[in-house]
Amino acid sequence: MVRSGTAGQAGGVASLDDVVDDLYGGALDDFVARRDAAVRAAKAAKDKATAARIASLRKPTVAAWAVNLLVRDDPSLADALRDLGEGMRDAERSLDGPALRELGKQRRALVSGLVARARRLAAAGGQKLSTAASQEVEQTLTAALADPRVADAVAAGTLTHGTEHVGFGSADASPEGERAGVVPESGTSPARSRSEGTGATRGAGTRPGVRAGGRPGAAASSAARADRGDDAPGTSDDAAASSDDAAGSGGGRTRPSSTTSAKAAAEGRERARRAQEAERLRHRHEHAVAAREAAEADLDRARTRHEDVATAEQAAVATLEDAEREQQDAYAAEQQLVEALADVRRRLADARAALPRADEALVAARTRARDQEKAVRAAARELERATKAAERARDQEQRAADALP
């Protein structure tokens, strides 16, 4: 979760640790503004040294800021990276193929999940991780799994840029870090990746493989031989053998000690040969593991692209089928409308043709109606006359009846 920045605000001068924590745990957009405010606050407090150190703090890249958000959102993430990285290094040292494959799956699942979480955290902080930034987050987390020094830098939560693990296998095969393969984006040496990869300024430390008072590379080569479990050929045993040979040559015969030393030297050379062969096989295995993982990643990407294309194709086919059905429905509806229009036109023509006859029939009907009306009125008058005549006849009949004796 992104915190709102408070560095350099009123209410007292914050310590350098508090300023670093606030800057690298806050929003990315106002990093420079909050850093400048903290510098002004330190200068106002007459603390020029702290002001200078705050001013030297570099703004992180979007990817480094997202990684910082991850470890600040879940502090247990640092231990998870260390544990899985240590397990992978143990499996590499023991050449445990099944364990390497299982741990490789765990690594891919962990890194993939963390990249997805980093996108969500960045979005919540107002930043959208681009494809390049997401790849840089993935590379940094992978480097943290391969190199414990990078894991420590990630755990600090003050990265300013991403790192990348170059090569195969883990970085601790050489205790002095000669084979670490972690290269900061700025192109600095691996020994300085941790100090320059964090926001707070740290010392560069000694050079890889150099001991105090010793020659460069002596510590690394000795540690490498100790890690292989063999004696260095051509050193103590060869010196002893040479001394015994020199002493025995004066007597004209080889003493038993010379034979023992030669045998020990031969055994040392055989151990060195076996160690070199084991190292060659280990490198071959590392290359094979890396090639397999790359092939699996390519296969996953190809499957994803194939699934996307297949899904798009299915959607396009479904859209085309819908369009064809809609076109057929439109044609059918158009045909129905055409037929209905033709029928309407036929009925209209028939109606127009029948209209004169209807007009004539209407005139004739009106004439007949008037004639019938006249006949009805005449019949009514005739009925009225007949009624009156009948009444007069009944009156006459009544009078005649009354006149009878």
XYZ file of C-alpha atoms in Angstrom:
405
model
C 0.000 0.000 0.000
C 1.303 3.457 -0.905
C 1.589 5.853 1.994
C 0.969 9.552 1.706
C 4.260 11.405 2.025
C 5.115 13.414 5.114
C 8.860 13.960 4.745
C 9.940 17.518 5.300
C 6.539 18.744 6.457
C 5.971 20.933 9.431
C 6.099 19.411 12.873
C 9.843 18.755 13.326
C 12.760 17.473 11.254
C 12.552 13.772 10.443
C 15.573 11.496 10.742
C 17.352 10.262 7.633
C 15.873 6.768 8.078
C 12.386 8.208 8.369
C 12.900 10.299 5.243
C 14.196 7.293 3.287
C 11.294 5.160 4.483
C 8.809 7.871 3.575
C 10.278 8.577 0.131
C 10.605 4.981 -1.038
C 7.317 3.892 0.483
C 5.272 6.835 -0.769
C 3.767 7.854 -4.086
C 6.158 8.000 -7.016
C 4.802 11.133 -8.697
C 5.670 13.485 -5.833
C 8.984 11.812 -4.881
C 11.064 14.787 -6.003
C 8.778 17.303 -4.308
C 8.868 15.396 -0.998
C 12.643 14.935 -1.239
C 13.148 18.664 -1.860
C 10.888 19.473 1.073
C 12.941 17.166 3.309
C 16.153 18.835 2.088
C 14.758 22.274 2.932
C 13.691 21.058 6.363
C 17.181 19.669 7.067
C 18.807 22.900 5.896
C 16.435 24.900 8.059
C 17.581 22.758 10.998
C 21.231 23.591 10.109
C 21.912 19.900 9.331
C 23.826 20.280 6.098
C 25.189 16.740 6.137
C 21.713 15.193 6.329
C 20.443 17.631 3.710
C 23.217 16.551 1.343
C 22.506 12.869 1.911
C 18.772 13.384 1.343
C 19.482 15.356 -1.833
C 21.551 12.420 -3.139
C 18.640 9.987 -2.848
C 17.682 8.887 -6.351
C 14.122 8.653 -7.556
C 13.337 4.978 -8.276
C 12.227 3.721 -11.635
C 8.621 2.594 -11.870
C 9.717 -1.054 -11.709
C 11.977 -0.518 -8.670
C 9.211 1.439 -6.955
C 6.793 -1.446 -7.614
C 9.255 -3.946 -6.083
C 9.607 -1.657 -3.053
C 5.825 -1.664 -2.721
C 5.818 -5.471 -2.742
C 8.193 -5.885 0.186
C 6.598 -3.034 2.114
C 3.125 -4.464 1.578
C 4.255 -7.961 2.672
C 7.451 -7.970 4.814
C 7.475 -11.788 4.791
C 8.211 -11.696 1.054
C 11.926 -11.165 1.699
C 12.156 -14.397 3.711
C 10.207 -16.269 1.029
C 12.663 -15.097 -1.641
C 15.665 -16.035 0.507
C 14.270 -19.476 1.398
C 13.391 -20.394 -2.178
C 16.696 -19.051 -3.486
C 18.656 -21.018 -0.886
C 16.716 -24.166 -1.780
C 17.552 -23.698 -5.455
C 21.234 -23.152 -4.683
C 21.316 -26.305 -2.540
C 19.708 -28.280 -5.368
C 22.228 -26.876 -7.850
C 25.173 -27.771 -5.638
C 23.884 -31.321 -5.202
C 22.857 -31.584 -8.889
C 19.396 -32.725 -7.753
C 17.454 -32.672 -11.038
C 13.954 -33.428 -9.649
C 14.375 -30.838 -6.906
C 15.578 -28.271 -9.446
C 12.554 -28.887 -11.634
C 10.133 -28.592 -8.709
C 11.839 -25.479 -7.358
C 11.857 -24.015 -10.877
C 8.073 -24.419 -11.007
C 7.780 -22.772 -7.582
C 10.007 -19.919 -8.741
C 7.930 -19.281 -11.862
C 4.687 -19.410 -9.879
C 6.051 -17.077 -7.178
C 7.503 -14.540 -9.619
C 4.381 -14.564 -11.791
C 2.137 -13.998 -8.773
C 4.369 -11.211 -7.443
C 4.421 -9.419 -10.799
C 0.616 -9.528 -10.877
C 0.471 -8.190 -7.313
C 2.974 -5.466 -8.213
C 0.677 -4.355 -11.038
C -2.256 -4.108 -8.627
C -0.242 -2.203 -6.003
C 1.137 0.169 -8.624
C -2.364 0.790 -9.992
C -3.571 1.558 -6.468
C -0.697 4.056 -6.229
C -1.699 5.786 -9.442
C 0.846 4.123 -11.742
C 0.281 1.594 -14.521
C 3.102 -0.868 -15.068
C 4.005 -1.090 -18.727
C 5.134 -4.332 -20.316
C 8.774 -3.245 -20.030
C 8.351 -2.277 -16.364
C 6.647 -5.597 -15.621
C 9.562 -7.432 -17.241
C 11.996 -5.391 -15.142
C 10.077 -6.358 -11.983
C 10.252 -10.009 -13.053
C 14.001 -9.763 -13.748
C 14.661 -8.132 -10.373
C 12.723 -10.779 -8.464
C 14.483 -13.530 -10.424
C 17.841 -11.938 -9.593
C 16.847 -11.815 -5.906
C 16.198 -15.559 -6.025
C 19.569 -16.181 -7.673
C 21.703 -13.769 -5.625
C 21.292 -13.357 -1.835
C 22.863 -9.898 -2.064
C 20.113 -8.775 -4.412
C 17.587 -10.382 -2.067
C 18.985 -8.236 0.755
C 18.715 -5.121 -1.416
C 15.119 -6.003 -2.311
C 14.300 -6.636 1.353
C 15.456 -3.112 2.219
C 12.603 -1.710 0.141
C 14.744 1.141 -1.221
C 15.617 0.013 -4.741
C 16.184 2.769 -7.255
C 16.456 0.574 -10.354
C 16.001 -3.029 -11.349
C 18.697 -5.678 -11.539
C 19.193 -8.632 -13.841
C 20.834 -11.983 -13.203
C 23.233 -12.738 -16.046
C 24.285 -16.329 -16.667
C 23.031 -19.669 -15.408
C 22.669 -21.026 -11.917
C 22.858 -19.103 -8.653
C 25.255 -16.434 -7.605
C 26.730 -18.017 -4.486
C 28.729 -20.726 -6.295
C 31.681 -18.411 -5.611
C 31.665 -17.078 -2.039
C 33.312 -13.832 -3.087
C 30.659 -13.164 -5.724
C 32.900 -13.516 -8.796
C 30.119 -15.465 -10.540
C 27.229 -13.464 -9.134
C 26.169 -12.242 -12.558
C 23.989 -9.440 -11.135
C 24.392 -6.339 -13.276
C 22.605 -3.085 -12.320
C 21.002 -1.136 -15.125
C 23.568 1.605 -14.714
C 26.270 -0.869 -15.748
C 28.256 -0.856 -12.486
C 30.197 -3.852 -11.272
C 28.410 -6.708 -9.486
C 30.160 -5.904 -6.216
C 28.487 -2.492 -6.173
C 24.988 -3.596 -7.234
C 23.680 -3.707 -3.704
C 24.987 -0.353 -2.571
C 23.944 1.471 -5.755
C 20.676 -0.381 -6.026
C 19.294 1.132 -2.830
C 18.150 4.580 -1.972
C 20.374 5.069 1.080
C 24.064 5.557 0.317
C 26.211 2.606 1.337
C 29.923 1.856 1.022
C 31.114 -0.066 -1.987
C 33.039 -2.584 0.135
C 36.104 -4.542 -0.970
C 36.567 -5.810 -4.460
C 35.413 -9.353 -5.195
C 38.106 -11.962 -4.591
C 40.608 -9.648 -2.844
C 41.744 -10.343 0.682
C 43.437 -7.827 2.948
C 47.136 -8.022 2.232
C 46.629 -10.673 -0.437
C 46.633 -10.770 -4.210
C 43.441 -10.446 -6.286
C 41.630 -13.708 -6.846
C 43.498 -15.744 -4.224
C 40.596 -15.874 -1.792
C 38.128 -16.755 -4.519
C 40.267 -19.514 -5.992
C 40.999 -21.001 -2.572
C 37.334 -20.899 -1.617
C 36.389 -22.501 -4.926
C 38.829 -25.341 -4.366
C 37.578 -25.818 -0.818
C 34.018 -25.920 -2.105
C 34.973 -28.673 -4.586
C 36.611 -30.644 -1.769
C 39.967 -31.202 -3.542
C 43.507 -30.021 -3.070
C 45.039 -27.616 -5.543
C 47.193 -29.537 -8.037
C 50.756 -28.491 -8.478
C 51.042 -26.640 -5.137
C 52.017 -28.351 -1.869
C 52.098 -31.903 -3.263
C 54.058 -30.903 -6.363
C 56.494 -28.892 -4.258
C 57.061 -31.867 -1.987
C 57.481 -34.153 -4.958
C 59.998 -31.787 -6.563
C 61.984 -31.548 -3.322
C 62.102 -35.320 -2.891
C 63.036 -35.852 -6.530
C 65.876 -33.373 -6.198
C 67.132 -35.078 -3.069
C 66.854 -38.550 -4.589
C 68.614 -37.723 -7.823
C 71.932 -37.312 -6.025
C 71.807 -40.916 -4.761
C 71.029 -42.372 -8.151
C 67.784 -44.026 -7.011
C 64.239 -43.013 -6.100
C 63.390 -43.118 -2.458
C 59.955 -44.331 -1.250
C 58.972 -40.788 -0.156
C 59.321 -39.595 -3.752
C 57.011 -42.348 -4.958
C 54.464 -41.446 -2.301
C 54.621 -37.767 -3.230
C 54.247 -38.557 -6.932
C 51.294 -40.777 -6.164
C 49.723 -38.028 -4.036
C 50.299 -35.517 -6.823
C 48.706 -37.874 -9.324
C 45.744 -38.350 -7.006
C 45.488 -34.594 -6.623
C 45.525 -34.151 -10.361
C 42.862 -36.842 -10.696
C 40.720 -35.101 -8.093
C 41.183 -31.831 -9.931
C 40.225 -33.539 -13.194
C 37.131 -35.033 -11.594
C 36.247 -31.652 -10.080
C 36.658 -29.980 -13.459
C 34.527 -32.675 -15.053
C 31.886 -32.203 -12.348
C 32.033 -28.446 -12.919
C 31.671 -28.982 -16.671
C 28.699 -31.278 -16.112
C 27.180 -28.801 -13.701
C 27.536 -26.030 -16.272
C 26.010 -28.290 -18.901
C 23.138 -29.046 -16.528
C 22.666 -25.349 -15.790
C 22.554 -24.618 -19.508
C 20.101 -27.463 -20.029
C 17.894 -26.276 -17.166
C 17.964 -22.721 -18.489
C 17.243 -23.905 -22.021
C 14.358 -26.047 -20.779
C 12.926 -23.190 -18.727
C 13.276 -20.846 -21.704
C 11.602 -23.413 -23.933
C 8.808 -23.902 -21.395
C 8.378 -20.137 -21.151
C 8.267 -19.899 -24.957
C 5.786 -22.765 -25.002
C 3.618 -21.038 -22.390
C 3.706 -17.810 -24.372
C 2.945 -19.685 -27.591
C 0.051 -21.474 -25.914
C -1.241 -18.186 -24.576
C -0.984 -16.586 -28.010
C -2.639 -19.631 -29.570
C -5.451 -19.515 -27.033
C -5.867 -15.783 -27.606
C -5.917 -16.260 -31.378
C -8.307 -19.206 -31.074
C -10.583 -17.186 -28.809
C -10.459 -14.248 -31.208
C -11.147 -16.579 -34.122
C -14.133 -18.114 -32.332
C -15.431 -14.663 -31.525
C -14.961 -13.582 -35.150
C -16.733 -16.716 -36.421
C -19.591 -16.160 -33.989
C -19.831 -12.524 -35.066
C -19.816 -13.550 -38.725
C -22.539 -16.140 -38.121
C -24.628 -13.564 -36.264
C -24.139 -11.109 -39.124
C -25.138 -13.734 -41.671
C -28.255 -14.614 -39.686
C -29.150 -10.960 -39.358
C -28.616 -10.517 -43.100
C -30.866 -13.480 -43.861
C -33.513 -12.154 -41.471
C -33.261 -8.757 -43.126
C -33.682 -10.307 -46.575
C -36.713 -12.302 -45.380
C -38.265 -9.224 -43.785
C -37.614 -7.242 -46.951
C -39.270 -9.951 -49.047
C -42.288 -9.979 -46.736
C -42.550 -6.207 -46.982
C -42.285 -6.350 -50.767
C -45.025 -8.973 -50.953
C -47.207 -7.049 -48.513
C -46.663 -3.854 -50.495
C -47.608 -5.640 -53.740
C -50.763 -6.966 -52.104
C -51.643 -3.518 -50.827
C -51.060 -2.098 -54.279
C -53.285 -4.771 -55.836
C -56.063 -4.071 -53.357
C -55.663 -0.350 -53.898
C -55.958 -0.837 -57.654
C -59.028 -3.012 -57.191
C -60.546 -0.430 -54.871
C -59.813 2.311 -57.354
C -61.373 0.237 -60.141
C -64.464 -0.513 -58.050
C -64.896 3.070 -56.964
C -66.905 4.204 -60.071
C -69.204 1.225 -59.774
C -69.609 1.944 -56.116
C -70.419 5.533 -56.911
C -73.078 4.427 -59.416
C -74.496 1.924 -56.981
C -74.588 4.613 -54.326
C -76.495 6.956 -56.633
C -78.906 4.185 -57.530
C -79.334 3.244 -53.906
C -80.000 6.830 -52.992
C -82.567 7.083 -55.814
C -84.248 3.895 -54.670
C -84.220 5.134 -51.153
C -85.929 8.358 -52.182
C -88.469 6.446 -54.230
C -89.122 4.095 -51.352
C -89.422 7.032 -49.030
C -92.050 8.579 -51.331
C -93.899 5.278 -51.511
C -93.833 4.978 -47.746
C -95.242 8.460 -47.370
C -97.951 7.719 -49.969
C -98.817 4.441 -48.232
C -98.980 6.297 -44.942
C -101.369 8.806 -46.397
C -103.445 6.012 -47.932
C -103.493 4.237 -44.596
C -104.584 7.385 -42.867
C -107.478 7.861 -45.366
C -108.490 4.207 -44.972
C -108.440 4.568 -41.203
C -110.631 7.607 -41.334
C -113.034 5.878 -43.767
C -113.241 2.888 -41.457
C -114.025 5.101 -38.506
C -116.761 6.860 -40.445
C -118.217 3.466 -41.480
C -118.243 2.335 -37.846
C -119.992 5.532 -36.848
C -122.628 5.069 -39.525
C -123.103 1.486 -38.482
C -123.599 2.538 -34.907
C -126.079 5.190 -35.785
C -127.987 2.741 -37.959
C -128.087 0.256 -35.126
C -129.316 2.878 -32.754
C -132.139 3.748 -35.174
C -133.576 0.240 -35.193
C -136.808 -0.167 -33.214
